[in-house]
XYZ file of C-alpha atoms in Angstrom:
463
model
C -89.667 -117.217 138.640
C -87.531 -114.308 137.790
C -84.624 -115.541 139.888
C -84.712 -119.048 138.359
C -85.010 -117.706 134.850
C -82.012 -115.434 135.310
C -79.891 -118.248 136.747
C -80.693 -120.434 133.715
C -79.608 -117.622 131.325
C -76.298 -117.223 133.160
C -75.671 -120.961 132.931
C -76.314 -121.017 129.119
C -74.024 -118.030 128.556
C -71.255 -119.689 130.554
C -71.610 -122.884 128.554
C -71.473 -120.950 125.255
C -68.373 -119.116 126.421
C -66.651 -122.375 127.344
C -67.598 -123.931 123.993
C -66.201 -120.962 122.160
C -62.928 -121.116 124.063
C -62.543 -124.859 123.511
C -63.386 -124.443 119.810
C -60.708 -121.806 119.359
C -58.090 -124.020 120.991
C -59.118 -126.903 118.783
C -58.783 -124.739 115.649
C -55.252 -123.559 116.540
C -54.180 -127.143 117.288
C -55.434 -128.398 113.938
C -53.656 -125.541 112.213
C -50.494 -126.323 114.114
C -50.757 -129.997 113.191
C -51.377 -129.072 109.573
C -48.352 -126.776 109.518
C -46.243 -129.398 111.226
C -47.461 -132.073 108.857
C -46.678 -129.947 105.790
C -43.180 -129.166 107.080
C -42.532 -132.806 107.784
C -43.772 -133.733 104.314
C -41.478 -131.159 102.717
C -38.529 -132.505 104.656
C -39.334 -136.134 103.758
C -39.526 -135.529 99.949
C -36.794 -133.063 98.854
C -36.718 -131.851 95.320
C -33.983 -133.161 92.933
C -31.686 -130.868 90.944
C -29.267 -132.079 88.244
C -26.332 -129.915 87.160
C -23.220 -130.346 85.029
C -19.742 -129.440 86.171
C -18.936 -125.738 85.665
C -22.625 -124.905 85.166
C -24.896 -122.580 87.251
C -28.592 -122.599 88.247
C -30.788 -119.748 89.524
C -33.439 -120.478 92.213
C -36.166 -117.857 92.916
C -38.393 -117.714 96.018
C -41.639 -115.713 96.401
C -40.710 -115.072 100.040
C -37.565 -113.369 101.199
C -34.783 -115.850 101.988
C -33.448 -115.783 105.505
C -30.544 -118.258 105.373
C -29.208 -121.315 103.461
C -27.174 -124.429 104.280
C -24.978 -126.537 101.916
C -23.888 -130.049 102.930
C -20.740 -130.288 100.707
C -19.305 -126.954 99.527
C -16.692 -128.806 97.449
C -19.419 -130.130 95.141
C -21.866 -127.177 95.035
C -21.442 -123.537 95.992
C -24.510 -121.319 96.699
C -24.441 -117.522 96.425
C -27.317 -115.201 97.404
C -27.925 -112.867 94.472
C -30.714 -110.854 96.151
C -33.205 -111.487 99.004
C -35.381 -113.630 96.720
C -32.776 -115.408 94.480
C -29.934 -117.893 94.953
C -27.275 -118.897 92.357
C -25.979 -122.490 92.601
C -22.567 -123.211 91.003
C -21.527 -126.818 90.272
C -17.841 -127.253 91.101
C -17.068 -130.994 90.922
C -18.934 -134.277 90.334
C -20.852 -135.589 93.313
C -24.001 -135.025 95.406
C -24.959 -132.523 98.112
C -28.047 -131.256 99.993
C -29.293 -127.665 99.962
C -31.687 -126.286 102.613
C -33.344 -122.831 102.309
C -35.184 -120.978 105.123
C -37.466 -118.045 104.382
C -38.453 -115.244 106.727
C -41.693 -117.072 107.673
C -39.726 -120.043 109.021
C -40.631 -122.300 106.096
C -37.900 -124.616 104.690
C -37.208 -126.070 101.267
C -34.777 -128.996 100.756
C -33.036 -129.899 97.489
C -30.873 -132.904 96.526
C -28.282 -131.548 94.108
C -26.505 -134.054 91.841
C -23.544 -132.830 89.756
C -22.498 -134.909 86.712
C -19.561 -134.635 84.339
C -20.218 -132.816 81.085
C -20.166 -135.557 78.420
C -21.435 -133.424 75.517
C -17.934 -132.456 74.377
C -16.667 -136.034 74.632
C -19.697 -137.340 72.743
C -19.143 -134.839 69.937
C -15.411 -135.631 69.726
C -16.007 -139.380 69.446
C -18.682 -138.776 66.818
C -16.238 -136.709 64.740
C -13.401 -139.229 65.031
C -15.541 -142.367 64.605
C -18.657 -141.313 62.668
C -19.661 -144.857 61.663
C -19.421 -146.400 65.139
C -22.568 -146.494 67.358
C -20.890 -145.418 70.609
C -23.117 -144.085 73.402
C -21.618 -141.736 76.024
C -23.348 -141.392 79.401
C -22.220 -139.466 82.496
C -23.317 -140.228 86.093
C -21.698 -138.014 88.681
C -17.939 -138.624 88.401
C -18.189 -141.660 86.090
C -18.443 -141.608 82.269
C -19.603 -144.793 80.531
C -18.902 -145.802 76.927
C -21.335 -148.368 75.575
C -22.139 -149.876 72.183
C -20.913 -152.485 69.713
C -17.868 -151.442 67.724
C -16.356 -153.037 64.641
C -12.883 -153.901 65.986
C -10.585 -153.714 68.971
C -8.646 -150.882 67.315
C -11.805 -148.741 67.272
C -12.472 -149.454 70.947
C -8.901 -148.539 71.904
C -9.163 -145.296 69.958
C -12.425 -144.302 71.658
C -10.948 -145.051 75.099
C -7.853 -142.975 74.248
C -10.036 -139.999 73.284
C -12.007 -140.282 76.550
C -8.827 -140.473 78.651
C -7.524 -137.333 76.971
C -10.685 -135.328 77.777
C -11.523 -136.596 81.267
C -9.779 -135.233 84.380
C -9.085 -138.733 85.718
C -8.625 -142.038 83.924
C -10.453 -143.799 86.745
C -13.608 -141.864 85.803
C -14.036 -143.916 82.587
C -15.911 -147.197 82.390
C -15.839 -148.997 79.041
C -18.737 -151.291 78.173
C -17.854 -151.456 74.479
C -18.554 -154.777 72.817
C -15.851 -156.001 70.421
C -16.473 -158.916 68.028
C -14.179 -161.789 68.881
C -12.495 -163.246 65.821
C -11.874 -166.971 65.781
C -8.339 -167.766 66.805
C -6.487 -169.182 63.839
C -3.819 -171.821 64.362
C -0.264 -170.539 64.049
C 1.037 -173.684 62.374
C 1.135 -174.402 58.678
C 3.001 -173.470 55.551
C 2.983 -170.342 53.424
C 3.045 -170.530 49.636
C 4.638 -167.380 48.229
C 3.743 -166.507 44.656
C 6.129 -163.886 43.256
C 6.261 -162.227 39.839
C 9.354 -160.400 38.623
C 8.945 -158.178 35.563
C 11.896 -156.131 34.295
C 12.268 -154.070 31.133
C 15.697 -152.628 30.245
C 15.973 -150.382 27.181
C 19.252 -148.997 25.856
C 19.850 -146.650 22.916
C 23.304 -145.809 21.517
C 24.104 -143.083 18.990
C 27.698 -142.522 17.761
C 29.118 -140.198 15.086
C 32.772 -139.343 14.363
C 35.599 -139.566 11.782
C 39.394 -139.973 11.565
C 41.290 -138.480 8.561
C 44.666 -139.664 7.252
C 47.028 -138.816 4.401
C 49.187 -141.786 3.353
C 52.473 -142.029 1.459
C 53.489 -141.266 -1.276
C 51.566 -138.038 -0.726
C 53.629 -134.938 -0.228
C 51.921 -134.119 3.101
C 51.421 -137.027 5.497
C 49.069 -136.279 8.383
C 46.388 -137.669 10.660
C 43.415 -135.803 12.101
C 41.394 -137.385 14.944
C 39.410 -136.419 18.022
C 40.905 -139.471 19.817
C 37.404 -140.745 20.646
C 36.892 -143.606 18.201
C 40.023 -145.743 17.467
C 42.524 -143.029 16.483
C 45.278 -143.973 13.983
C 48.791 -144.477 15.363
C 52.271 -145.126 13.995
C 53.388 -148.747 14.234
C 56.356 -149.392 16.516
C 59.714 -149.965 14.801
C 58.481 -148.851 11.377
C 59.730 -145.697 9.705
C 57.323 -143.377 7.959
C 58.765 -141.825 4.787
C 57.339 -140.039 1.807
C 57.341 -143.233 -0.252
C 56.574 -145.972 2.281
C 54.996 -146.600 5.633
C 51.510 -146.025 7.002
C 49.288 -145.816 10.047
C 48.072 -148.578 12.344
C 44.331 -148.671 13.025
C 42.965 -150.387 16.113
C 39.369 -150.038 14.945
C 38.202 -149.548 11.382
C 34.915 -148.351 12.856
C 32.031 -149.132 10.552
C 32.902 -147.048 7.458
C 36.322 -146.929 5.733
C 36.992 -144.710 2.713
C 40.282 -144.537 0.730
C 41.139 -142.470 -2.361
C 44.320 -143.886 -3.949
C 44.598 -140.994 -6.408
C 44.583 -138.506 -3.545
C 46.260 -140.775 -0.961
C 43.589 -139.781 1.600
C 41.727 -142.250 3.850
C 38.957 -141.819 6.397
C 37.413 -144.077 9.034
C 33.898 -143.019 9.992
C 31.904 -144.048 13.053
C 28.203 -143.761 12.235
C 26.160 -146.104 14.373
C 22.793 -146.281 16.084
C 21.797 -149.235 18.257
C 18.739 -150.093 20.316
C 18.930 -152.874 22.901
C 16.044 -154.418 24.815
C 16.190 -156.797 27.756
C 13.058 -158.340 29.255
C 12.994 -160.610 32.288
C 9.891 -162.303 33.580
C 10.044 -164.851 36.385
C 7.205 -166.325 38.433
C 8.693 -168.418 41.245
C 6.453 -170.201 43.746
C 8.140 -171.143 47.008
C 6.620 -173.073 49.932
C 8.022 -172.544 53.426
C 7.025 -173.428 56.983
C 5.969 -170.590 59.248
C 8.960 -168.985 60.956
C 11.508 -170.642 58.615
C 13.649 -168.967 55.931
C 13.270 -169.848 52.265
C 15.474 -168.988 49.250
C 14.905 -169.137 45.513
C 17.414 -168.448 42.712
C 16.848 -168.582 38.962
C 20.073 -167.643 37.197
C 23.629 -168.864 37.404
C 27.158 -168.286 38.680
C 30.067 -166.619 36.920
C 33.734 -167.237 37.794
C 36.232 -164.570 38.764
C 39.863 -164.834 39.908
C 40.967 -164.071 43.438
C 44.621 -163.549 44.367
C 45.641 -165.189 47.653
C 48.985 -165.219 49.447
C 50.458 -168.555 50.479
C 52.908 -169.396 53.255
C 55.819 -169.223 50.810
C 54.983 -165.680 49.843
C 54.052 -166.477 46.248
C 50.630 -165.284 45.131
C 48.196 -167.934 44.051
C 45.165 -167.250 41.870
C 42.042 -169.171 42.754
C 38.646 -169.128 41.077
C 35.511 -168.195 42.952
C 31.908 -167.974 41.778
C 29.315 -165.290 42.251
C 25.581 -165.854 41.867
C 23.377 -163.720 39.624
C 19.824 -163.839 38.303
C 16.442 -163.691 40.013
C 16.715 -164.288 43.762
C 14.052 -164.356 46.442
C 14.623 -164.588 50.209
C 11.621 -164.511 52.538
C 10.542 -165.498 56.050
C 6.784 -165.980 56.709
C 5.150 -166.014 60.156
C 1.453 -166.858 60.661
C 0.010 -164.716 63.471
C -2.712 -165.927 65.885
C -5.341 -163.756 64.158
C -4.748 -165.447 60.800
C -2.546 -162.757 59.234
C 0.820 -163.339 57.566
C 3.830 -161.337 58.730
C 6.223 -161.449 55.800
C 9.856 -160.420 55.521
C 10.758 -160.481 51.833
C 13.941 -159.524 49.947
C 13.625 -159.866 46.140
C 16.669 -159.221 43.937
C 17.309 -159.138 40.188
C 20.911 -159.032 38.907
C 22.476 -159.429 35.471
C 25.986 -159.413 33.981
C 27.159 -156.029 32.717
C 30.072 -156.362 30.288
C 30.048 -152.633 29.499
C 31.700 -152.047 32.890
C 33.907 -155.137 32.801
C 37.459 -155.179 34.171
C 40.391 -156.980 32.520
C 43.071 -158.355 34.859
C 45.921 -160.576 33.608
C 43.931 -161.614 30.586
C 40.739 -162.282 32.548
C 37.621 -160.268 31.718
C 35.532 -159.859 34.845
C 32.056 -158.462 34.221
C 30.268 -156.275 36.710
C 26.803 -156.902 38.143
C 23.790 -154.721 37.514
C 21.634 -155.291 40.602
C 18.128 -154.177 41.602
C 16.973 -155.319 45.019
C 14.648 -154.334 47.822
C 13.977 -155.569 51.365
C 10.739 -154.958 53.217
C 8.420 -156.264 55.948
C 4.630 -156.261 55.773
C 1.492 -157.868 57.214
C -0.941 -159.340 54.677
C -4.057 -161.423 54.704
C -4.305 -164.745 52.946
C -4.403 -164.053 49.203
C -3.585 -160.333 49.351
C -0.970 -158.985 46.916
C 1.843 -156.620 47.776
C 3.313 -154.711 44.816
C 6.795 -153.180 44.795
C 6.781 -150.674 41.951
C 8.432 -147.414 41.046
C 11.939 -148.930 40.784
C 12.731 -146.808 37.735
C 16.178 -145.770 36.534
C 16.872 -143.312 33.689
C 20.442 -142.600 32.615
C 21.855 -140.399 29.843
C 25.596 -140.350 28.983
C 26.899 -137.925 26.365
C 30.484 -137.469 25.116
C 31.474 -134.720 22.677
C 34.928 -134.029 21.224
C 36.154 -131.647 18.512
C 39.323 -130.105 17.113
C 39.514 -126.466 18.222
C 39.166 -123.889 15.509
C 38.429 -126.048 12.502
C 35.741 -127.905 14.460
C 33.777 -124.666 14.930
C 33.425 -123.946 11.190
C 29.771 -124.306 10.104
C 28.983 -127.456 8.119
C 32.662 -128.280 7.419
C 33.416 -128.428 11.152
C 31.147 -131.494 11.515
C 33.901 -133.547 9.879
C 36.213 -132.737 12.762
C 33.763 -133.488 15.576
C 32.734 -136.711 17.298
C 29.783 -137.397 19.523
C 28.540 -140.428 21.457
C 25.266 -140.606 23.394
C 23.966 -143.485 25.463
C 20.438 -143.525 26.917
C 19.132 -146.284 29.180
C 15.832 -146.862 30.972
C 15.278 -149.640 33.467
C 12.017 -150.506 35.235
C 11.354 -153.304 37.720
C 8.044 -154.536 39.137
C 7.690 -157.146 41.895
C 4.334 -158.648 42.971
C 4.150 -160.813 46.113
C 1.086 -162.918 47.025
C 1.247 -165.158 50.145
C -1.220 -168.003 50.686
C -1.657 -170.149 53.773
C -1.483 -173.888 53.047
C -2.945 -176.257 55.662
C -2.009 -179.932 55.840
C -5.709 -180.859 55.617
C -6.297 -178.711 52.525
C -3.520 -179.310 49.960
C -3.277 -176.816 47.114
C -4.124 -177.899 43.557
C -1.279 -179.497 41.623
C 0.010 -177.075 38.970
C -0.040 -178.127 35.335
C 3.139 -179.175 33.542
C 4.864 -176.747 31.186
C 4.043 -176.893 27.483
C 6.980 -178.299 25.485
C 7.215 -176.934 21.923
C 8.683 -180.210 20.556
C 7.205 -183.541 21.701
C 9.489 -186.180 23.170
C 10.109 -189.582 21.635
C 7.252 -191.845 22.608
C 8.030 -195.183 24.234
C 6.987 -198.228 22.233
C 4.964 -201.064 23.814
C 6.957 -204.029 25.169
C 5.361 -206.448 22.669
C 6.525 -204.475 19.657
C 9.981 -204.040 21.160
C 10.264 -207.849 21.649
C 9.373 -208.596 18.025
C 12.276 -206.523 16.795
């Protein structure tokens, strides 16, 4: 009994010992599988980190870091700050992997994505184009512009700003939507409506006198400033104390003679105001790309001396145009605009600067003209203003000494002043005329005196 009982106790103890051993091995295996499974899970699902170029990120670990590994050092650079911290510096756009080992053998994996910094570009576009809804997005080394802008000029300006701020032009992708305008036909005619308005004011002020003592006075003399028709001795006529006199080329506008004193005076006292107004409204129709000319005025003749084969000079007559002239060339662009080259001119005869040659009086031309090119829409008006001219001419003459005496010296002085003011305004309005849409027929001018009415044929036959 005792021997059998003891053998059974030994057997139970051995079985318990084996169970304990097998249980311990099973526990370590499960722990190993759990650790292996957790490591595998960490490796299969790395954490994502997003950085901007030239930015840094600090990573802290509760366990001391043993070593690190960076897949692409050109994109991201990692620096160990202390045993528990790492500083990541983004160098260029792209992607890289970062693996960290701690002193316990555990690993952490990160997928680092570095994008371009689009904040500065976004702010610059917003300042330059505040009313345009342009969205700026950056993905790694590519920057995308998206949105609907008002015109192609706005889109080009936004792209130019992005090219100036990005390191490479290839890094920009434009998804901007531009409204497409309907393409207008480039054929047709252009009706040019022009208004010329000119105002020319001229003011003249003249004051002077010529004094003469005539025979049979004891003292015969003449006093003049030589400005207004001075008296002169006639050729071949003797001047004595009892006969003779002076020759006057211009009596001016006042003539005074005292027979009892034998003293005469011619006085120039004149004020004049002249006004010239020109208003012309020509309408000229021209085909696109063709020149057109308009002239409202006339031609004046002038002589021209020409040499012949015999050596004798021959005088011929030529004509020069003057008045209101308009030369223009319209071109209709594909986007419906009108490119206009216009040269308006206003000229008038100026007899104050005329030249006399061999008995011919040739007047000069006072000309105001301008030439310009512009792009206008249908119906827009281009105004050429500011063509203003102010001129003042003053002539003063006096006899030295006696002309400086107060009050009395005014009789021995002469003065002439001429003031002129000229202003020209030109308004140009082009309109596109299509063959399928003729313009309205303008009304006839209003005649102040009616014409003779035609009588019916029946009444004419009776007579």
